[in-house]
Short mmCIF file of C-alpha atoms and ligand atoms in Angstrom, two decimals:
data_model
loop_
_atom_site.label_atom_id
_atom_site.label_comp_id
_atom_site.label_asym_id
_atom_site.label_seq_id
_atom_site.Cartn_x
_atom_site.Cartn_y
_atom_site.Cartn_z
CA MET B 278 153.78 77.11 120.18
CA LYS B 279 155.48 75.40 123.05
CA ALA B 280 159.24 75.21 122.81
CA ASN B 281 161.12 71.95 122.62
CA SER B 282 163.39 71.03 125.48
CA SER B 283 165.90 73.80 126.18
CA LYS B 284 169.09 73.79 124.13
CA GLU B 285 172.24 73.09 126.08
CA THR B 286 174.70 73.84 123.31
CA CYS B 287 176.10 77.35 122.83
CA ARG B 288 174.85 79.02 119.62
CA ILE B 289 178.28 80.56 119.17
CA CYS B 290 180.98 78.10 120.21
CA GLY B 291 179.21 74.77 120.77
CA GLY B 292 180.15 74.74 124.49
CA ILE B 293 177.82 73.61 127.27
CA VAL B 294 175.23 76.21 128.35
CA ARG B 295 174.27 76.03 132.03
CA GLN B 296 170.76 77.26 132.79
CA TRP B 297 170.43 79.89 135.53
CA PHE B 298 166.82 81.02 135.20
CA ASP B 299 163.52 79.75 133.82
CA PHE B 300 160.90 82.52 133.49
CA GLY B 301 158.28 80.02 132.29
CA PRO B 302 155.97 80.58 129.31
CA GLN B 303 156.27 84.04 127.76
CA PRO B 304 154.58 85.78 124.82
CA ILE B 305 156.20 87.45 121.81
CA SER B 306 156.95 90.75 123.53
CA ASN B 307 156.02 93.10 120.68
CA ALA B 308 152.98 91.15 119.44
CA PHE B 309 150.33 93.58 120.70
CA LEU B 310 147.02 91.85 120.10
CA ARG B 311 143.82 92.85 118.40
CA HIS B 312 140.86 91.36 120.27
CA THR B 313 140.39 88.88 117.41
CA GLU B 314 143.97 87.60 117.75
CA VAL B 315 143.83 86.56 121.41
CA ALA B 316 143.06 82.89 120.75
CA ASP B 317 146.06 82.52 118.42
CA GLU B 318 148.66 83.94 120.77
CA ILE B 319 151.78 81.77 121.00
CA ARG B 320 154.13 81.34 123.96
CA TYR B 321 157.59 79.99 124.42
CA ASP B 322 159.67 79.11 127.48
CA LEU B 323 162.09 81.89 128.38
CA VAL B 324 165.08 79.99 129.76
CA VAL B 325 168.44 81.68 130.23
CA GLY B 326 171.90 80.20 130.63
CA ILE B 327 175.61 80.95 130.36
CA CYS B 328 178.13 79.15 128.18
CA GLY B 329 180.89 77.54 130.24
CA ASP B 330 183.39 78.09 127.39
CA CYS B 331 182.84 81.47 125.69
CA THR B 332 180.80 82.96 128.63
CA MET B 333 177.99 84.23 126.38
CA VAL B 334 174.72 84.61 128.28
CA GLN B 335 171.97 83.39 125.98
CA GLN B 336 168.46 82.05 125.79
CA GLN B 337 168.04 78.33 125.44
CA ASN B 338 164.94 78.42 123.25
CA GLU B 339 164.53 80.42 120.09
CA CYS B 340 161.45 82.25 118.81
CA PRO B 341 160.90 82.19 115.04
CA ARG B 342 162.16 85.50 113.66
CA ASP B 343 159.10 85.95 111.45
CA ARG B 344 156.88 85.94 114.54
CA MET B 345 158.96 88.63 116.27
CA PHE B 346 159.80 90.98 113.40
CA ARG B 347 156.55 90.98 111.50
CA PRO B 348 155.59 93.57 108.88
CA ASP B 349 153.55 95.38 111.56
CA TYR B 350 156.26 95.26 114.26
CA PRO B 351 155.12 98.21 116.39
CA TYR B 352 158.31 99.47 118.05
CA ARG B 353 159.39 102.91 116.86
CA ALA B 354 162.93 104.02 117.59
CA SER B 355 161.84 107.68 117.51
CA GLY B 356 159.45 107.22 120.45
CA SER B 357 161.67 109.07 122.91
CA VAL B 358 163.20 112.54 122.69
CA MET B 359 166.31 111.25 124.44
CA MET B 360 166.81 108.45 121.89
CA ARG B 361 166.23 110.84 118.96
CA LYS B 362 169.05 113.02 120.30
CA HIS B 363 171.21 109.97 120.91
CA PHE B 364 170.93 108.78 117.29
CA GLU B 365 171.49 112.29 115.91
CA GLN B 366 174.75 112.38 117.83
CA VAL B 367 175.74 108.94 116.55
CA ALA B 368 175.18 110.09 112.95
CA GLU B 369 177.00 113.39 113.45
CA THR B 370 180.01 111.64 114.96
CA PHE B 371 180.21 109.20 112.03
CA LEU B 372 179.95 112.11 109.55
CA MET B 373 182.92 113.82 111.20
CA THR B 374 185.07 110.66 111.49
CA GLU B 375 184.57 107.37 109.63
CA LEU B 376 182.43 108.96 106.89
CA ALA B 377 184.65 111.99 106.23
CA GLY B 378 186.52 110.41 103.26
CA PRO B 379 185.56 110.38 99.55
CA ASP B 380 182.17 108.81 98.68
CA PRO B 381 181.63 107.06 102.02
CA PHE B 382 178.98 104.36 102.47
CA ILE B 383 177.14 103.36 105.66
CA VAL B 384 174.81 100.40 106.20
CA GLU B 385 172.51 100.18 109.21
CA ILE B 386 171.18 96.84 110.45
CA GLY B 387 167.75 97.29 112.08
CA SER B 388 167.24 100.87 110.86
CA ASN B 389 163.57 100.78 111.95
CA ASP B 390 161.90 104.18 111.34
CA GLY B 391 165.13 105.78 110.11
CA VAL B 392 165.87 107.75 113.25
CA MET B 393 169.65 107.56 112.75
CA LEU B 394 169.88 107.51 108.94
CA ARG B 395 167.74 110.66 108.65
CA THR B 396 170.75 112.77 109.66
CA ILE B 397 173.01 110.85 107.24
CA ARG B 398 170.53 111.42 104.40
CA THR B 399 170.38 115.15 105.16
CA ALA B 400 174.18 115.26 104.85
CA GLY B 401 173.90 113.64 101.40
CA VAL B 402 175.99 110.60 102.35
CA ARG B 403 175.44 107.25 100.61
CA HIS B 404 173.56 104.92 102.96
CA LEU B 405 171.33 101.87 103.20
CA GLY B 406 169.09 100.72 106.03
CA VAL B 407 168.24 97.02 106.27
CA ASP B 408 165.14 96.04 108.25
CA PRO B 409 162.38 93.47 107.69
CA SER B 410 159.62 95.44 109.45
CA VAL B 411 157.76 97.00 106.54
CA ASP B 412 155.60 99.48 108.46
CA ALA B 413 158.62 100.98 110.24
CA VAL B 414 160.62 101.00 106.99
CA GLU B 415 157.85 102.97 105.29
CA VAL B 416 158.22 105.72 107.88
CA ALA B 417 161.93 105.90 107.06
CA ALA B 418 161.36 105.80 103.30
CA ALA B 419 158.81 108.63 103.54
CA GLU B 420 161.64 110.76 104.90
CA GLY B 421 163.90 109.96 101.98
CA VAL B 422 165.99 107.30 103.74
CA ARG B 423 167.09 104.41 101.46
CA VAL B 424 166.00 101.10 102.95
CA ARG B 425 166.00 97.46 101.92
CA VAL B 426 163.14 95.44 103.45
CA ASP B 427 165.10 92.37 104.45
CA PHE B 428 166.77 90.47 107.23
CA PHE B 429 170.49 91.24 107.29
CA GLU B 430 172.40 87.94 107.13
CA GLU B 431 175.19 86.46 105.04
CA SER B 432 173.18 86.25 101.81
CA SER B 433 171.78 89.81 101.96
CA ALA B 434 175.22 91.16 102.92
CA THR B 435 176.75 89.46 99.88
CA SER B 436 174.12 90.96 97.59
CA ILE B 437 174.57 94.46 99.08
CA ARG B 438 178.34 94.22 98.61
CA ALA B 439 177.86 93.17 94.96
CA ALA B 440 175.41 96.00 94.24
CA GLU B 441 176.87 98.86 96.29
CA GLY B 442 180.48 98.02 97.14
CA PRO B 443 182.08 97.74 100.59
CA ALA B 444 180.79 99.65 103.61
CA ASP B 445 182.96 102.09 105.55
CA VAL B 446 180.58 101.77 108.48
CA ILE B 447 178.14 99.06 109.45
CA TYR B 448 176.08 100.33 112.38
CA SER B 449 173.42 98.66 114.47
CA ALA B 450 171.59 99.60 117.67
CA ASN B 451 169.57 97.23 119.80
CA THR B 452 169.40 94.61 117.08
CA ILE B 453 172.53 92.41 116.98
CA SER B 454 171.80 90.86 120.40
CA HIS B 455 168.29 90.03 119.09
CA ILE B 456 169.57 87.72 116.39
CA ALA B 457 170.07 84.07 117.36
CA TYR B 458 171.70 83.25 113.99
CA ILE B 459 174.53 85.65 114.77
CA ASP B 460 177.11 83.51 112.92
CA SER B 461 175.42 84.46 109.64
CA ILE B 462 175.38 88.15 110.67
CA LEU B 463 179.09 88.17 111.47
CA ARG B 464 180.03 86.38 108.25
CA GLY B 465 177.92 89.00 106.45
CA VAL B 466 179.70 91.82 108.27
CA ALA B 467 183.13 90.37 107.37
CA THR B 468 182.02 90.19 103.71
CA LEU B 469 180.53 93.68 103.50
CA LEU B 470 183.06 95.68 105.50
CA ALA B 471 185.75 97.70 103.67
CA PRO B 472 189.33 96.73 104.73
CA SER B 473 189.57 99.82 106.93
CA GLY B 474 185.86 99.92 107.83
CA VAL B 475 184.22 99.66 111.25
CA PHE B 476 181.32 97.61 112.53
CA VAL B 477 179.80 99.58 115.41
CA PHE B 478 176.93 98.18 117.44
CA GLU B 479 175.30 99.02 120.73
CA ASP B 480 173.24 96.75 122.92
CA ARG B 481 172.08 96.41 126.54
CA TYR B 482 175.04 95.61 128.78
CA LEU B 483 175.06 92.44 130.87
CA GLY B 484 177.15 94.13 133.57
CA ASP B 485 174.43 96.76 134.18
CA ILE B 486 171.63 94.19 134.00
CA VAL B 487 173.27 92.11 136.72
CA GLU B 488 174.30 95.09 138.83
CA HIS B 489 170.85 96.69 138.79
CA SER B 490 168.83 93.42 138.72
CA CYS B 491 167.07 94.43 135.49
CA PHE B 492 165.56 91.00 134.87
CA ASP B 493 162.99 92.56 132.51
CA GLN B 494 165.75 93.05 129.94
CA LEU B 495 165.24 89.36 129.30
CA TYR B 496 162.52 88.78 126.72
CA ASP B 497 162.23 87.02 123.38
CA GLU B 498 164.13 89.66 121.39
CA HIS B 499 167.10 89.83 123.75
CA PHE B 500 168.44 86.46 122.75
CA TYR B 501 172.00 87.27 123.87
CA LEU B 502 173.08 89.49 126.75
CA PHE B 503 176.42 90.84 125.61
CA ALA B 504 179.50 91.53 127.73
CA VAL B 505 182.91 92.72 126.56
CA ARG B 506 184.52 89.33 127.19
CA SER B 507 181.89 87.30 125.33
CA VAL B 508 181.73 89.75 122.41
CA GLN B 509 185.52 89.80 122.06
CA ALA B 510 185.60 85.99 121.90
CA MET B 511 182.62 85.85 119.54
CA VAL B 512 183.89 88.29 116.90
CA ALA B 513 187.35 86.67 116.91
CA ARG B 514 185.77 83.47 115.58
CA PHE B 515 184.83 85.34 112.39
CA GLY B 516 188.14 87.05 111.57
CA LEU B 517 187.05 90.22 113.36
CA GLU B 518 188.53 92.09 116.32
CA LEU B 519 187.02 94.17 119.11
CA VAL B 520 189.03 97.41 119.11
CA ASP B 521 186.99 99.77 121.31
CA VAL B 522 184.15 99.85 123.82
CA GLU B 523 182.18 102.75 125.22
CA HIS B 524 179.81 102.46 128.15
CA LEU B 525 176.53 104.33 127.43
CA ALA B 526 173.72 105.34 129.78
CA VAL B 527 170.89 104.60 127.31
CA HIS B 528 168.33 101.83 127.95
CA GLY B 529 169.54 101.40 131.50
CA GLY B 530 173.16 100.84 130.43
CA SER B 531 174.50 99.76 127.05
CA ILE B 532 177.88 99.26 125.43
CA ARG B 533 178.92 100.54 122.03
CA TYR B 534 181.33 97.98 120.52
CA THR B 535 183.67 98.93 117.69
CA VAL B 536 184.86 95.97 115.64
CA THR B 537 187.20 95.84 112.62
CA LEU B 538 188.69 93.15 110.41
CA ALA B 539 191.37 91.45 112.55
CA GLY B 540 194.58 93.47 112.78
CA ALA B 541 193.17 96.61 111.10
CA ARG B 542 193.45 98.85 114.21
CA THR B 543 195.10 98.76 117.62
CA PRO B 544 192.63 97.94 120.41
CA SER B 545 192.08 100.78 122.90
CA THR B 546 192.86 100.53 126.60
CA ALA B 547 189.11 100.80 127.25
CA VAL B 548 188.74 97.17 126.12
CA ARG B 549 191.34 95.99 128.64
CA ASP B 550 189.84 98.13 131.43
CA MET B 551 186.32 96.80 130.87
CA LEU B 552 187.58 93.20 130.80
CA GLU B 553 189.22 93.77 134.18
CA GLN B 554 186.03 95.33 135.55
CA GLU B 555 184.00 92.31 134.36
CA ARG B 556 186.46 89.96 136.04
CA LYS B 557 186.02 91.84 139.33
CA GLN B 558 182.22 91.76 138.93
CA GLY B 559 182.32 87.97 138.41
CA LEU B 560 180.38 88.22 135.13
CA ALA B 561 181.65 84.82 133.96
CA GLU B 562 180.87 83.04 137.24
CA MET B 563 177.75 80.91 137.74
CA GLU B 564 177.47 82.10 141.39
CA THR B 565 176.83 85.65 140.13
CA TYR B 566 173.75 84.38 138.28
CA GLU B 567 172.57 82.23 141.17
CA ARG B 568 172.51 85.38 143.33
CA PHE B 569 170.80 87.32 140.52
CA ALA B 570 168.14 84.58 140.35
CA GLU B 571 167.42 85.03 144.06
CA ARG B 572 166.95 88.78 143.55
CA ILE B 573 164.57 88.18 140.64
CA THR B 574 162.42 85.88 142.76
CA ALA B 575 162.33 88.49 145.55
CA ILE B 576 161.22 91.23 143.14
CA ARG B 577 158.33 89.09 141.93
CA HIS B 578 157.22 88.49 145.50
CA ASP B 579 157.52 92.14 146.55
CA LEU B 580 155.81 93.55 143.44
CA ARG B 581 152.86 91.19 143.67
CA THR B 582 152.49 91.87 147.40
CA LEU B 583 152.49 95.64 146.81
CA LEU B 584 149.98 95.52 143.93
CA GLU B 585 147.65 93.19 145.84
CA ARG B 586 147.79 95.44 148.90
CA LEU B 587 147.00 98.54 146.82
CA ARG B 588 144.07 96.74 145.21
CA SER B 589 142.70 95.70 148.61
CA GLU B 590 142.98 99.35 149.73
CA GLY B 591 140.99 100.46 146.67
CA ARG B 592 143.89 102.35 145.07
CA ARG B 593 144.01 102.83 141.28
CA VAL B 594 147.23 101.64 139.62
CA VAL B 595 147.97 102.28 135.94
CA GLY B 596 150.92 101.03 133.89
CA TYR B 597 153.16 103.55 132.11
CA GLY B 598 154.93 102.46 128.90
CA ALA B 599 153.83 99.30 127.07
CA THR B 600 157.46 98.27 126.73
CA SER B 601 158.76 94.94 125.45
CA LYS B 602 160.29 94.56 128.92
CA SER B 603 156.85 94.70 130.51
CA ALA B 604 155.94 91.37 128.88
CA THR B 605 158.43 89.58 131.13
CA VAL B 606 157.38 91.52 134.23
CA THR B 607 153.66 90.89 133.79
CA SER B 608 153.87 87.25 132.66
CA TYR B 609 156.53 86.20 135.17
CA CYS B 610 154.92 88.09 138.09
CA GLY B 611 151.34 87.15 137.12
CA ILE B 612 150.11 90.73 136.67
CA GLY B 613 146.96 91.16 134.58
CA PRO B 614 144.15 93.71 134.20
CA ASN B 615 142.92 92.68 137.67
CA LEU B 616 145.93 94.44 139.20
CA VAL B 617 146.76 96.97 136.45
CA PRO B 618 143.61 97.78 134.42
CA PHE B 619 145.43 99.51 131.58
CA VAL B 620 148.83 100.74 130.45
CA CYS B 621 149.29 104.03 128.62
CA ASP B 622 151.75 104.43 125.77
CA SER B 623 152.54 107.14 123.22
CA THR B 624 152.95 104.67 120.29
CA PRO B 625 149.84 104.78 118.05
CA GLU B 626 150.64 101.27 116.73
CA LYS B 627 150.23 99.80 120.25
CA GLN B 628 147.16 101.78 121.32
CA GLY B 629 143.77 100.03 121.27
CA ARG B 630 145.49 96.64 121.44
CA LEU B 631 146.07 94.22 124.30
CA SER B 632 149.51 93.72 125.81
CA PRO B 633 150.99 90.34 124.87
CA GLY B 634 150.61 87.67 127.53
CA SER B 635 148.98 89.80 130.22
CA ARG B 636 146.16 91.13 127.98
CA ILE B 637 146.39 94.49 129.72
CA PRO B 638 144.77 97.04 127.33
CA VAL B 639 147.03 99.76 125.89
CA ARG B 640 145.58 103.27 125.90
CA PRO B 641 146.95 106.59 124.62
CA GLN B 642 149.14 108.62 126.93
CA GLU B 643 146.29 111.14 127.38
CA ALA B 644 144.31 108.45 129.28
CA PHE B 645 146.84 108.76 132.10
CA SER B 646 145.49 112.10 133.34
CA ASP B 647 141.82 111.31 132.78
CA PRO B 648 141.76 111.19 135.79
CA TYR B 649 145.22 110.56 137.26
CA PRO B 650 145.56 107.20 139.07
CA ASP B 651 146.92 106.95 142.62
CA TYR B 652 149.98 104.98 141.44
CA ALA B 653 151.77 104.51 138.13
CA LEU B 654 153.76 101.33 137.55
CA LEU B 655 156.65 102.60 135.43
CA PHE B 656 157.44 99.86 132.91
CA ALA B 657 159.46 102.38 130.83
CA TRP B 658 161.91 103.00 133.69
CA ASN B 659 164.72 103.58 131.19
CA HIS B 660 162.91 106.79 130.18
CA ALA B 661 162.13 107.78 133.80
CA GLU B 662 163.67 111.24 133.60
CA GLU B 663 161.81 112.20 130.41
CA ILE B 664 158.49 110.71 131.57
CA MET B 665 158.57 112.08 135.12
CA ALA B 666 159.36 115.55 133.77
CA LYS B 667 156.42 115.28 131.33
CA GLU B 668 154.09 114.05 134.08
CA ARG B 669 155.19 116.47 136.82
CA GLU B 670 151.55 117.36 137.53
CA PHE B 671 150.82 113.73 138.45
CA SER B 672 153.43 113.84 141.24
CA GLU B 673 152.35 117.34 142.27
CA GLN B 674 148.80 116.06 142.75
CA GLY B 675 150.09 113.34 145.08
CA GLY B 676 150.53 110.54 142.51
CA ARG B 677 153.33 108.04 143.20
CA TRP B 678 155.56 106.06 140.84
CA ILE B 679 156.18 102.36 141.44
CA LEU B 680 159.54 101.04 140.26
CA TYR B 681 160.68 97.42 140.51
CA VAL B 682 164.39 97.59 139.70
CA PRO B 683 166.84 97.25 141.36
CA THR B 684 164.21 96.53 144.06
CA VAL B 685 160.51 97.31 144.40
CA HIS B 686 160.14 100.91 145.62
CA VAL B 687 157.74 103.85 145.45
CA VAL B 688 158.81 107.44 144.72
N1 SAM Y 185 167.75 100.44 115.84
C1 SAM Y 185 166.50 100.85 116.44
C2 SAM Y 185 166.72 101.31 117.86
O1 SAM Y 185 167.81 101.17 118.40
O2 SAM Y 185 165.77 101.82 118.46
C3 SAM Y 185 165.45 99.73 116.40
C4 SAM Y 185 165.67 98.60 117.33
S1 SAM Y 185 164.36 97.40 117.28
C5 SAM Y 185 164.39 96.84 118.92
C6 SAM Y 185 165.06 96.07 116.36
C7 SAM Y 185 164.92 96.25 114.86
O3 SAM Y 185 165.74 95.27 114.20
C8 SAM Y 185 163.50 96.06 114.34
O4 SAM Y 185 163.14 97.16 113.54
C9 SAM Y 185 163.60 94.76 113.55
O5 SAM Y 185 162.70 94.71 112.46
C10 SAM Y 185 165.03 94.76 113.10
N2 SAM Y 185 165.65 93.44 112.78
C11 SAM Y 185 165.47 92.25 113.38
N3 SAM Y 185 166.24 91.30 112.80
C12 SAM Y 185 166.93 91.92 111.80
C13 SAM Y 185 167.88 91.49 110.84
N4 SAM Y 185 168.32 90.23 110.76
N5 SAM Y 185 168.36 92.40 109.97
C14 SAM Y 185 167.95 93.70 110.01
N6 SAM Y 185 167.06 94.17 110.91
C15 SAM Y 185 166.55 93.29 111.79
P1 TMP Y 186 161.62 101.10 125.21
O1 TMP Y 186 161.85 100.96 126.68
O2 TMP Y 186 161.79 99.81 124.48
O3 TMP Y 186 162.37 102.26 124.61
O4 TMP Y 186 160.05 101.44 125.04
C1 TMP Y 186 159.51 102.59 125.62
C2 TMP Y 186 158.00 102.58 125.45
O5 TMP Y 186 157.47 103.62 126.25
C3 TMP Y 186 157.55 102.83 124.03
O6 TMP Y 186 156.43 101.99 123.72
C4 TMP Y 186 157.12 104.29 124.03
C5 TMP Y 186 156.68 104.49 125.45
N1 TMP Y 186 156.85 105.87 125.93
C6 TMP Y 186 155.71 106.59 126.33
O7 TMP Y 186 154.59 106.08 126.29
N2 TMP Y 186 155.88 107.89 126.75
C7 TMP Y 186 157.12 108.48 126.79
O8 TMP Y 186 157.22 109.65 127.18
C8 TMP Y 186 158.28 107.71 126.41
C9 TMP Y 186 159.64 108.31 126.46
C10 TMP Y 186 158.09 106.41 125.98
ZN1 ZN Y 187 179.92 79.47 123.94
#
């Protein structure tokens, strides 16, 4: 598939979207390939822009959702100890607050392997996960989590409301920003939410991405890069209101947005404070993205130069973490098995396959120490603390980690 010419109209408000970066042809970031599938791999042009009216940063080409979120979608939310703890805390907080009333009901959009709803199920609270990725859903169902294999959108929200009644909480992590047809999602949320209910979602934060030059947060699934200002304007178009924001450290910096039906709660001062911070950071200004684009180009140059030098010196470099983010890094920087012969990853569903785009083979985590390479290119930099602690012996034996954000450096 080759995309049509890039869209210049905002998916949310119809304003003009100004392009600020073209990453060129990119694969579907979670489509890890069997050897027999290589010839059928599709690509699309990853082009990013900002809307001059509502300020939403968005992609200008759209991947078909059925190609991204296939039944065998391999990402597993439980893949990191840190994220397991994070979602346990999310569930426990809901149980003590929004779900403390009589017969509460929570719906999760993009519940994946049930990492959050597991705790809700254990507490005996009425819940429903909605996720189209059958294999991941089966993991959740095996643990007794109730899940509907479906895309959440206006029609599924209407049918859930009819069958189960209104939701006190609609929660979603790392999913809402993935959905180009967000108008349908927000109409669905407005339909399903109880009058005093909350819609809470967390996604990568544009402010952190720009500040730390994390260009690899741009890939097919991250269709929108949310900021407080753009989210506030977006939800208001659907009779909803942003009433709270919380800056989180996860995934290199995220924001948890709390949204209600308009007028249901008084917005917190955190919303105002973050809006002011974004104004100071210039998050709505095109110049901010022009400077970001220059930094992205420099990272590509520096990373390629380093990997080519290491190869010419006969050093072994292995990738660590077959992340979705790595698809953008490898395809945009032109890194293939010639520079990084394999990447190790703890996810069984990815092992034995080839990385999308780059065709770098994915091997189990145990391959990392068999024997240790000289350098490890850390694609899963958002889990650096957990991974470096696990692989302490690698560093102790003289191994070095290569990181590429905010700049290319070796530790
Ligand atoms: N919530 C988990 C987390 O934070 O780790 C999983 C995030 S994963 C990146 C995105 C998930 O959203 C996938 O499991 C995918 O199948 C699901 N998804 C994509 N579009 C969806 C939609 N319209 N409704 C419900 N789930 C969706
Ligand atoms: P994420 O950045 O989207 O969370 O993906 C992280 C990837 O890194 C995922 O495929 C699992 C993998 N991983 C490991 O291989 N070892 C680890 O110790 C951790 C935390 C993640
Ligand atoms: Zn717009």
